[in-house]
Coordinates of C-alpha atoms in Angstrom, one line a residue:
M1 CA 126.7 133.4 114.0
K2 CA 125.4 129.9 112.4
K3 CA 122.9 127.9 113.2
Q4 CA 123.8 124.8 114.7
L5 CA 121.6 121.4 113.5
V6 CA 120.0 119.8 116.7
V7 CA 119.2 116.2 116.5
N8 CA 117.5 114.4 118.9
N9 CA 119.6 112.4 121.3
T10 CA 117.2 110.6 122.9
S11 CA 117.6 106.8 123.2
I12 CA 114.5 106.3 121.0
C13 CA 116.0 108.1 118.3
K14 CA 119.7 106.7 118.4
N15 CA 117.7 103.0 118.6
R16 CA 115.9 104.0 115.4
I17 CA 118.7 105.3 113.4
T18 CA 120.7 102.0 114.5
A19 CA 117.8 100.4 113.5
I20 CA 118.2 101.9 110.0
K21 CA 121.1 101.5 109.7
D22 CA 121.6 97.7 110.6
T23 CA 118.3 97.5 107.8
M24 CA 120.3 98.9 104.8
E25 CA 123.8 96.8 105.7
L26 CA 121.5 93.7 105.9
L27 CA 119.8 94.6 102.1
S28 CA 122.7 96.3 100.5
G29 CA 124.0 96.4 96.8
K30 CA 122.7 96.3 93.5
W31 CA 120.5 93.0 93.8
K32 CA 119.4 92.1 97.2
F33 CA 115.8 93.8 97.0
H34 CA 115.4 92.8 93.0
I35 CA 116.5 89.1 94.8
V36 CA 113.7 89.5 97.6
G37 CA 111.2 90.7 95.6
T38 CA 111.5 87.9 93.4
L39 CA 111.0 85.3 95.7
L40 CA 108.2 87.1 97.3
Q41 CA 106.4 87.1 94.0
S42 CA 106.9 82.8 93.5
D43 CA 106.7 80.1 96.0
K44 CA 109.9 78.6 95.6
L45 CA 112.7 79.1 93.0
R46 CA 115.5 77.1 91.6
F47 CA 118.8 78.4 91.3
M48 CA 118.7 79.1 87.1
D49 CA 115.2 80.4 87.6
L50 CA 116.2 83.0 89.9
L51 CA 119.5 84.0 87.5
R52 CA 117.1 84.3 84.8
E53 CA 114.7 86.4 86.4
V54 CA 116.8 88.6 88.4
E55 CA 118.1 90.3 84.9
G56 CA 121.9 91.2 84.6
I57 CA 123.6 89.2 88.1
G58 CA 126.2 87.0 87.4
T59 CA 126.3 83.3 89.1
K60 CA 129.1 84.1 91.2
M61 CA 127.3 87.3 92.7
L62 CA 123.7 85.4 92.4
S63 CA 125.5 83.0 95.0
K64 CA 127.2 85.5 97.3
E65 CA 124.0 87.1 98.1
L66 CA 121.8 84.0 98.6
Q67 CA 124.2 82.9 101.1
D68 CA 124.3 86.6 102.6
L69 CA 120.2 86.6 102.2
E70 CA 120.1 82.7 104.1
M71 CA 122.4 83.6 106.6
N72 CA 120.7 86.8 107.7
H73 CA 117.3 84.3 107.8
L74 CA 115.4 86.0 104.8
I75 CA 115.6 83.1 102.4
S76 CA 115.7 79.1 103.2
R77 CA 118.1 76.8 100.5
T78 CA 116.3 73.4 100.0
V79 CA 119.1 70.8 98.6
I80 CA 116.9 68.2 96.7
N81 CA 118.5 64.9 96.7
T82 CA 118.1 64.6 93.2
K83 CA 121.0 64.0 90.0
P84 CA 122.7 66.6 89.6
V85 CA 121.0 68.5 92.8
T86 CA 118.8 70.8 92.8
V87 CA 118.6 73.5 95.1
E88 CA 115.6 75.8 95.7
Y89 CA 115.2 78.7 97.7
Q90 CA 112.2 80.3 99.4
I91 CA 111.2 83.3 101.3
T92 CA 111.0 82.7 105.1
E93 CA 108.0 84.1 107.4
F94 CA 110.7 86.5 108.4
G95 CA 111.7 87.9 105.1
K96 CA 107.9 88.1 104.3
T97 CA 108.0 90.9 106.6
L98 CA 109.4 92.8 103.8
S99 CA 107.2 92.7 101.7
P100 CA 105.5 96.1 102.6
I101 CA 108.7 98.0 102.6
I102 CA 109.2 96.5 98.6
D103 CA 105.7 97.3 97.9
E104 CA 106.5 100.6 98.8
I105 CA 109.7 101.1 97.2
A106 CA 108.0 99.4 93.9
N107 CA 105.5 102.4 94.4
F108 CA 107.7 104.8 94.3
G109 CA 109.8 103.7 91.4
M110 CA 106.6 103.6 89.4
N111 CA 105.4 107.5 90.4
Y112 CA 109.0 108.4 90.0
R113 CA 109.1 107.0 86.9
A114 CA 105.7 108.4 86.0
S115 CA 107.0 111.9 87.1
L116 CA 109.8 112.1 85.0
Y117 CA 108.4 111.1 82.1
G118 CA 105.2 113.0 82.3
K119 CA 103.1 110.1 82.2
T120 CA 100.3 109.3 85.2
K121 CA 99.3 106.2 86.7

């Protein structure tokens, strides 16, 4: 007889799973963590500065990801009335709450690379 997997079906567990799904959807994709991590390291960055910092991303994809992040209140966009128009992006206070998560992902990545290549910190 096969053992059945028992999953905790309490409302706390369901809420936690829903929250994890929401977060993963919010930050899904190849670029969002990189963009948020870059903006966490800077005060403000212009579009072209972000394009240079986020290695490998194209202009259309950067624009789309920035729109998604702004729509979800993780970054703010400021249009400066210059010729040509300048746009700056900055992490919001809510976006700053991702800092410990980004730090832990970076730590995991460094530890993982070290374990792959047999190097210690």
